[in-house]
mmCIF file of C-alpha atoms in Angstrom:
data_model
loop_
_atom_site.group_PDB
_atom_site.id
_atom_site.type_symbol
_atom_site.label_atom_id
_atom_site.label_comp_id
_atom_site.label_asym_id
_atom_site.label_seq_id
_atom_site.Cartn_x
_atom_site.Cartn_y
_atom_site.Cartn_z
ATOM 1 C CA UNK A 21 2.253 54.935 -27.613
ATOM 2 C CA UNK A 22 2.828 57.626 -24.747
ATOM 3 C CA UNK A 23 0.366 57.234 -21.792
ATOM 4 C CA UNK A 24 -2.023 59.686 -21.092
ATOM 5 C CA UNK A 25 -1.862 61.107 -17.530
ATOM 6 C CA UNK A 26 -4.618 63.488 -15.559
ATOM 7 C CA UNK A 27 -3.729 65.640 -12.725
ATOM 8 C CA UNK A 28 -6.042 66.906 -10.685
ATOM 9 C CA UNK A 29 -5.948 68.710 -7.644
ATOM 10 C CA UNK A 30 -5.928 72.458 -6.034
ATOM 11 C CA UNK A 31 -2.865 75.005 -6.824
ATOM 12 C CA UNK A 32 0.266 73.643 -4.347
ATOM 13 C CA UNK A 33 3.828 72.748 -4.332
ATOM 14 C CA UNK A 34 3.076 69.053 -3.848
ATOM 15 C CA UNK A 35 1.095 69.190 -7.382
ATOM 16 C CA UNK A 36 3.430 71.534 -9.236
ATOM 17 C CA UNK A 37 6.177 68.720 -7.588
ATOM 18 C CA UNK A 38 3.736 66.142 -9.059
ATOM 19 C CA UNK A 39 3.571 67.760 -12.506
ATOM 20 C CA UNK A 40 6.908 67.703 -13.397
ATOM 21 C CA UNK A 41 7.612 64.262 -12.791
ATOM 22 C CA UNK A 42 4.943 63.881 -15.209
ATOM 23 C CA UNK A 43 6.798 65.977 -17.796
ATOM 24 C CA UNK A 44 9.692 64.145 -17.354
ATOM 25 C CA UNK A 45 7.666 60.888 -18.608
ATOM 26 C CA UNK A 46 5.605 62.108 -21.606
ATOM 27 C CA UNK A 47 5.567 64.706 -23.983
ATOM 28 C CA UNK A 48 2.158 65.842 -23.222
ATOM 29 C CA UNK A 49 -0.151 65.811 -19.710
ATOM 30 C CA UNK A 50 -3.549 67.252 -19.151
ATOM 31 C CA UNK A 51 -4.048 69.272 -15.397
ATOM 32 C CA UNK A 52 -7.110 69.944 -14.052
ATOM 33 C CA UNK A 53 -6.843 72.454 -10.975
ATOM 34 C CA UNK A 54 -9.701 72.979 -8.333
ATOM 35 C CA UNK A 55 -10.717 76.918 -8.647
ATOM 36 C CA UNK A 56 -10.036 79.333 -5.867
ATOM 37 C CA UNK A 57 -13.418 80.382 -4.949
ATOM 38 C CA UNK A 58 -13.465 81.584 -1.634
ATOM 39 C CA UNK A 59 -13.660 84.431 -0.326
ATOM 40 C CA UNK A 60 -10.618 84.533 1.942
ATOM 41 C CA UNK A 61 -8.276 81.833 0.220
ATOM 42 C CA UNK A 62 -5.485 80.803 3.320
ATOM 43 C CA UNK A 63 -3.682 77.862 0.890
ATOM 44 C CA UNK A 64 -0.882 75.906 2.753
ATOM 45 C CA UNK A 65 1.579 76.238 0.065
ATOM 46 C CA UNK A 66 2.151 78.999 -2.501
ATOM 47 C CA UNK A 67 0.426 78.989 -6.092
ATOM 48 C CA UNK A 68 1.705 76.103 -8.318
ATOM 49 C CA UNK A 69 4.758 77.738 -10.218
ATOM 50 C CA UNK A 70 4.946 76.721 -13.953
ATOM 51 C CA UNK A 71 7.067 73.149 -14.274
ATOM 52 C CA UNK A 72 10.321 73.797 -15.168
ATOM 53 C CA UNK A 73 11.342 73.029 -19.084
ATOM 54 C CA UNK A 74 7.647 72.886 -20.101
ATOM 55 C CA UNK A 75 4.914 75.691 -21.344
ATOM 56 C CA UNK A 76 1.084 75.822 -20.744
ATOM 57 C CA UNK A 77 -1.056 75.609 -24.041
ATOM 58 C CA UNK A 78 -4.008 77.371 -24.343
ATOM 59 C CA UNK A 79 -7.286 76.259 -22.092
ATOM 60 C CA UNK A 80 -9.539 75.064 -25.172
ATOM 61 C CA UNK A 81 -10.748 71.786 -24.988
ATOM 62 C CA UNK A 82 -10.764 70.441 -28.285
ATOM 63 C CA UNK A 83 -8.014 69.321 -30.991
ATOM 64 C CA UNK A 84 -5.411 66.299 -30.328
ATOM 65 C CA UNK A 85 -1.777 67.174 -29.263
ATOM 66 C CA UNK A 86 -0.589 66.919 -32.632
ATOM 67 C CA UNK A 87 0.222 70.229 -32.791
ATOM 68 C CA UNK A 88 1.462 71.037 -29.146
ATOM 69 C CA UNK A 89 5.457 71.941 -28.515
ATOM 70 C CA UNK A 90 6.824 68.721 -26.295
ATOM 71 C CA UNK A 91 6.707 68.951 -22.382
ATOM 72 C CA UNK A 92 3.408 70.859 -22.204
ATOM 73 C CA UNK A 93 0.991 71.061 -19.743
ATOM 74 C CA UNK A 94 -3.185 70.921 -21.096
ATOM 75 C CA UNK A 95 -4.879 72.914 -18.880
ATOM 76 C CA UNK A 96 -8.558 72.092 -18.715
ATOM 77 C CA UNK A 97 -11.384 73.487 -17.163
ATOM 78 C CA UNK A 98 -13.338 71.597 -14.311
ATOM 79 C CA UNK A 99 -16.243 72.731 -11.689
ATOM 80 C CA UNK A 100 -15.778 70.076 -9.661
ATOM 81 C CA UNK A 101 -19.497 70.654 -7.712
ATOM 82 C CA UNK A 102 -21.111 69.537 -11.060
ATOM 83 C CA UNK A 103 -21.209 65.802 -11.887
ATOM 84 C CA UNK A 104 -21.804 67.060 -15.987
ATOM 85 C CA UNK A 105 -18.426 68.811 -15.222
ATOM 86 C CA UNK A 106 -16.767 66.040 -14.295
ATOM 87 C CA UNK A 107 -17.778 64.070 -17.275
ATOM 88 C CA UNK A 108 -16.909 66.614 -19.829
ATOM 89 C CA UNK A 109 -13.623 67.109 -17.821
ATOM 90 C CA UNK A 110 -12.686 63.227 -18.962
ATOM 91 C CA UNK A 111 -13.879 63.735 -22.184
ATOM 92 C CA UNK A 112 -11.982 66.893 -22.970
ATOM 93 C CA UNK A 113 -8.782 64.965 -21.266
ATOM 94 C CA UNK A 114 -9.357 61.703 -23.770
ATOM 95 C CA UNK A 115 -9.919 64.033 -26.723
ATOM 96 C CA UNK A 116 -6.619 66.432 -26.141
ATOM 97 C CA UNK A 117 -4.592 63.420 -25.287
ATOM 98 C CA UNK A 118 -6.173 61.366 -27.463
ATOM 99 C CA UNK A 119 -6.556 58.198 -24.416
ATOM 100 C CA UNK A 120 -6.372 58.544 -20.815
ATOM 101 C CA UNK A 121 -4.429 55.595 -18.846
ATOM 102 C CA UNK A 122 -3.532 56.935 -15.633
ATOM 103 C CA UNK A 123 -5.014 59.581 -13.135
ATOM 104 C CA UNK A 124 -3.626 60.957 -10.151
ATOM 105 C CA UNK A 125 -5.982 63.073 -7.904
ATOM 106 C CA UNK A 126 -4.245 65.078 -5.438
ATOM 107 C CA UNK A 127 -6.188 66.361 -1.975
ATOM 108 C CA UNK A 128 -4.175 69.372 -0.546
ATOM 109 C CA UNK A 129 -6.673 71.385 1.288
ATOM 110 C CA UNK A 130 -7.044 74.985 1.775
ATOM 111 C CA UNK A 131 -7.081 76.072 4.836
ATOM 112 C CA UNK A 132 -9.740 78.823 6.860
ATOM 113 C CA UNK A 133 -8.970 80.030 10.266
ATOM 114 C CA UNK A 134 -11.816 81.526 11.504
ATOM 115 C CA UNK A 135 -14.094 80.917 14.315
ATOM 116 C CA UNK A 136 -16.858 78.913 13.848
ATOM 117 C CA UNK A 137 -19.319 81.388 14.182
ATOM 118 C CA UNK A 138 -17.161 83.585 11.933
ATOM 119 C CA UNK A 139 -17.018 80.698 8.630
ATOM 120 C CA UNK A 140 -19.264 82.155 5.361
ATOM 121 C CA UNK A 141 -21.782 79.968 4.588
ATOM 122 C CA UNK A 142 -20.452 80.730 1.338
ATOM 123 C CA UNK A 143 -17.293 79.071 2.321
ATOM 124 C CA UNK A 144 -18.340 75.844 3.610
ATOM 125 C CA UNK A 145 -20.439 75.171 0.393
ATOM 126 C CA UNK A 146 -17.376 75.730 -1.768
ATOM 127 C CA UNK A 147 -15.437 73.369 0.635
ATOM 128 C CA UNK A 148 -18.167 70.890 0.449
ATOM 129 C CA UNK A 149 -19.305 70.659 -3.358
ATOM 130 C CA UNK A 150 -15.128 71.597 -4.724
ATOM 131 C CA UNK A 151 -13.476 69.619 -2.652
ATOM 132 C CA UNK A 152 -15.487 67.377 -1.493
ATOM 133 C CA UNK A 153 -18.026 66.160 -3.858
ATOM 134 C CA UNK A 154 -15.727 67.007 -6.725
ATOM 135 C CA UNK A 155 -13.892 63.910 -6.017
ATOM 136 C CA UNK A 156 -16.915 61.747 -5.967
ATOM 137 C CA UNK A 157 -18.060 62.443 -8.811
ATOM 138 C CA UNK A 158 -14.411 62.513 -11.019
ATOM 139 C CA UNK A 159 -14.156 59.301 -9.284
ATOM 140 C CA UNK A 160 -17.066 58.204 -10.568
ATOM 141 C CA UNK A 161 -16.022 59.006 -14.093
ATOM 142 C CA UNK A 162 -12.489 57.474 -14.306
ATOM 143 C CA UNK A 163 -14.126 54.689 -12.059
ATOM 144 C CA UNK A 164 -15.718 53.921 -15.465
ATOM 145 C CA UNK A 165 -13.752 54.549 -18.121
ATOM 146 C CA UNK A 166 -11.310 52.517 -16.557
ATOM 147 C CA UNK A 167 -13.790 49.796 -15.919
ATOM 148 C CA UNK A 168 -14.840 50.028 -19.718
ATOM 149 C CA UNK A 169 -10.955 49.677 -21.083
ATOM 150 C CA UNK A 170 -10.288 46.937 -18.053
ATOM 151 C CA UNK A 171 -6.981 48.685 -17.689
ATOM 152 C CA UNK A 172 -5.832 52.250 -16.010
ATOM 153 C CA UNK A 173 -4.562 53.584 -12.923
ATOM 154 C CA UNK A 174 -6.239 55.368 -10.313
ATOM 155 C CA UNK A 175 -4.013 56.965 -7.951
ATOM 156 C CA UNK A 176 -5.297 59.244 -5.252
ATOM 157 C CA UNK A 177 -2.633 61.741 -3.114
ATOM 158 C CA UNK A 178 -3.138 63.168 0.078
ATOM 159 C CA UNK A 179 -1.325 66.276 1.599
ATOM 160 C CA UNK A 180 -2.791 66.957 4.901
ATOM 161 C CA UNK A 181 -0.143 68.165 6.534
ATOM 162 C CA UNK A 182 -0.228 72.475 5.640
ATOM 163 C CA UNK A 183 0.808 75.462 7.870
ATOM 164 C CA UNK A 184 0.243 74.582 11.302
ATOM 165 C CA UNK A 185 0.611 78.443 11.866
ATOM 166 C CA UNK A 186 1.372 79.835 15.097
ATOM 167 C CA UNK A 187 -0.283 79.368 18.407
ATOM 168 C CA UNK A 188 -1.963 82.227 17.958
ATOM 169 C CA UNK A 189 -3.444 81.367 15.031
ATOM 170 C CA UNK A 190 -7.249 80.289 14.714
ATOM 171 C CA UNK A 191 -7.763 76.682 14.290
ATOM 172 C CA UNK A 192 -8.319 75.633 10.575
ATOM 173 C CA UNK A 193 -12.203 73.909 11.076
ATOM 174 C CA UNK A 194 -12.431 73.623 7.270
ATOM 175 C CA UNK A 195 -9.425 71.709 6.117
ATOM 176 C CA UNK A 196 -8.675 68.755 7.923
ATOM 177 C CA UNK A 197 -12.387 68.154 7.638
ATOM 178 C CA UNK A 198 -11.638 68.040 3.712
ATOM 179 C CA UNK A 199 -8.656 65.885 4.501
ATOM 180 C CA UNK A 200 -10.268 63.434 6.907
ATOM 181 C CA UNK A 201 -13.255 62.588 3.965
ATOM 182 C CA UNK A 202 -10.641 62.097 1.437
ATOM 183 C CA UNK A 203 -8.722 59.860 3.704
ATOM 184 C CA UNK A 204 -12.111 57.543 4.150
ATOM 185 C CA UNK A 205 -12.710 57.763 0.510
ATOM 186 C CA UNK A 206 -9.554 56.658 -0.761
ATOM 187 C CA UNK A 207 -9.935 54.054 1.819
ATOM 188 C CA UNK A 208 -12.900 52.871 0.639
ATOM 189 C CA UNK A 209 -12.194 52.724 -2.871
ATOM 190 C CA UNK A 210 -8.845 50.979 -1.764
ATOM 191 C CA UNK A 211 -11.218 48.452 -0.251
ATOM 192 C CA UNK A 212 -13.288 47.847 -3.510
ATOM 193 C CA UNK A 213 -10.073 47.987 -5.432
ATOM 194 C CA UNK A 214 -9.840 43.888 -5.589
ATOM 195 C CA UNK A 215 -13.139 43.866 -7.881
ATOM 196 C CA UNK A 216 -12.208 46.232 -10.298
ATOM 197 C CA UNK A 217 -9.837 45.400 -13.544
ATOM 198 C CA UNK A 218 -7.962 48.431 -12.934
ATOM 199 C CA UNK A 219 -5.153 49.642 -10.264
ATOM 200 C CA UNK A 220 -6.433 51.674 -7.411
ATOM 201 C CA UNK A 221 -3.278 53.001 -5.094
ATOM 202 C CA UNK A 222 -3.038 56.079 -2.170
ATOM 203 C CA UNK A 223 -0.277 57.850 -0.803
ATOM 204 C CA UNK A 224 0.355 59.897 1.918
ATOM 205 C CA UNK A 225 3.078 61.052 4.410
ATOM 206 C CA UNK A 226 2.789 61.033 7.963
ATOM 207 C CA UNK A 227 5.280 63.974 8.152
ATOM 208 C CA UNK A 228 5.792 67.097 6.185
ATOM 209 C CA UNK A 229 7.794 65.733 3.308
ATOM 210 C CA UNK A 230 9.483 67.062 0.320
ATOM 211 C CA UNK A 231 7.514 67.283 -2.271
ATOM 212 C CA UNK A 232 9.759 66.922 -5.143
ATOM 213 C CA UNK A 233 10.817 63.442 -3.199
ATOM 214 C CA UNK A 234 7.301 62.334 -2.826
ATOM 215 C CA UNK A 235 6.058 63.213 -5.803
ATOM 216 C CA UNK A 236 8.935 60.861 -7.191
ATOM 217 C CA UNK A 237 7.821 58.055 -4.643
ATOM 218 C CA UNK A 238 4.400 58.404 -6.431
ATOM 219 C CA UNK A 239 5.551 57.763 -9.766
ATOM 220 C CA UNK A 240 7.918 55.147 -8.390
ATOM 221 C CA UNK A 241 4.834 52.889 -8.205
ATOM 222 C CA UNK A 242 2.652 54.362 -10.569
ATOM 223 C CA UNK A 243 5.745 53.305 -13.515
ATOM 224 C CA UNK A 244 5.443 50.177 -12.080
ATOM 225 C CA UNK A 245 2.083 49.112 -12.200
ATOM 226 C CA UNK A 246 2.670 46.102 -10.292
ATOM 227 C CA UNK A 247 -0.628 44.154 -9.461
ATOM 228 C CA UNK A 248 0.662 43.473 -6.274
ATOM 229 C CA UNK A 249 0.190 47.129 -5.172
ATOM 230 C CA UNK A 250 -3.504 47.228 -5.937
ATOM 231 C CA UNK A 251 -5.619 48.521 -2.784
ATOM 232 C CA UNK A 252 -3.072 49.318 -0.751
ATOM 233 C CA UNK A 253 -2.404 52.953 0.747
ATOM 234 C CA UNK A 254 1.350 53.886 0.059
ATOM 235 C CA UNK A 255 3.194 56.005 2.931
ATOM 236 C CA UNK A 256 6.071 57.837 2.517
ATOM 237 C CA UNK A 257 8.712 57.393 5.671
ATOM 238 C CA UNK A 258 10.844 59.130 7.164
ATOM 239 C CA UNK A 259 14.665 60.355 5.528
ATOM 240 C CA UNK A 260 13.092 59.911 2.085
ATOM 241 C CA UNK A 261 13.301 56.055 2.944
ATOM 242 C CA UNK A 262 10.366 54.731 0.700
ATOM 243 C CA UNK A 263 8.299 52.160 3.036
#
């Protein structure tokens, strides 16, 4: 029986990078991508180009994979602001790959330089309710599912690294503010992890890494699934040396 893997996360390298390792490991995966809403969109990597080898099937939400080519990507639709969206998000993902085992949630925030009298208010409730409270409240759902199966893996990435841009750039107020409440949150659920009958992991890198090499570090322990690994924040070093 092929696992069933979620990705969720914003358009970037690090998740396209993240995507295909997940292609290489099962015929089908479903993705789940945060939509661009604001009204001047800055991301710190380009849009996510298609995975190499595989195709996108169409966005509806219902059916098995029975009938989907090999190597595909399941794109499904997701409001993360709405905790009904993020229940019909893991619904849709259990019926189109007919069980979910392992999701991997991956925090690359966009980035806004303006001043902060200049920010939209518009703006800064995207930021907060997509990617902020989206994760709460996805969280929430795999939280339990994957208390209800007493298996399943929870892994949470963060990319905080972007564009510093040049010095005469405006500071980004928006982003790191994203990055720094994931950060806690993973934390947190890291902490908790012990109680719960299913894995919990983070990863990060304290540099700007390669994505294709980190993604592969993240999968490294995900294949695994060593118990061992449970709660504990996973950093990625420096040369590609896995630490």
């Amino acid at each position: 029986m092929t696992r069933g893997i979620l990705i969720a996360g914003n358009e970037s390298t690090l998740s396209a990078a993240i995507a295909a390792e997940a292609a290489k490991r099962v015929e089908h995966y479903a993705a789940a991508l945060i939509p661009n809403r604001l009204s001047e969109q800055i991301r710190n990597d380009p849009p996510r180009p298609p995975v190499s080898g595989t195709k996108k099937s169409p966005a509806r939400q219902t059916g098995t994979t029975g009938d989907l080519p090999a190597g595909v990507e399941i794109p499904l639709q997701w409001n993360p602001g709405s905790p009904i969206a993020a229940r019909s998000l893991i619904l849709a993902a259990e019926n189109r790959l007919e069980h979910l085992d392992e999701a991997i949630l991956i925090c690359t925030p966009p980035s806004i330089r303006r001043r902060s009298a200049d920010l939209l208010p518009a703006d800064i409730e995207i930021m907060a309710n997509d990617h902020i409270k989206g994760w709460f409240f996805l969280v929430r759902e795999l939280a339990q599912l994957f208390r209800t199966k007493e298996s399943g893996t929870l892994a949470l990435v963060l990319s905080d690294m972007g564009s510093a841009g040049s010095k005469d750039d405006r500071v980004d107020l928006l982003g790191p503010a994203v990055a720094a409440t994931f950060r806690a949150f993973a934390q947190s659920l890291l902490s908790s992890a012990y109680d719960e009958p299913y894995l919990t992991m983070a990863f990060s890198s304290p540099e700007i890494a390669d994505e294709g090499s980190f993604a592969a570090f993240v999968f490294k322990q995900v294949d695994e699934g060593n118990k061992r690994n449970n709660g504990r924040w996973h950093k990625y070093g420096k040369l590609n040396l896995f630490r």
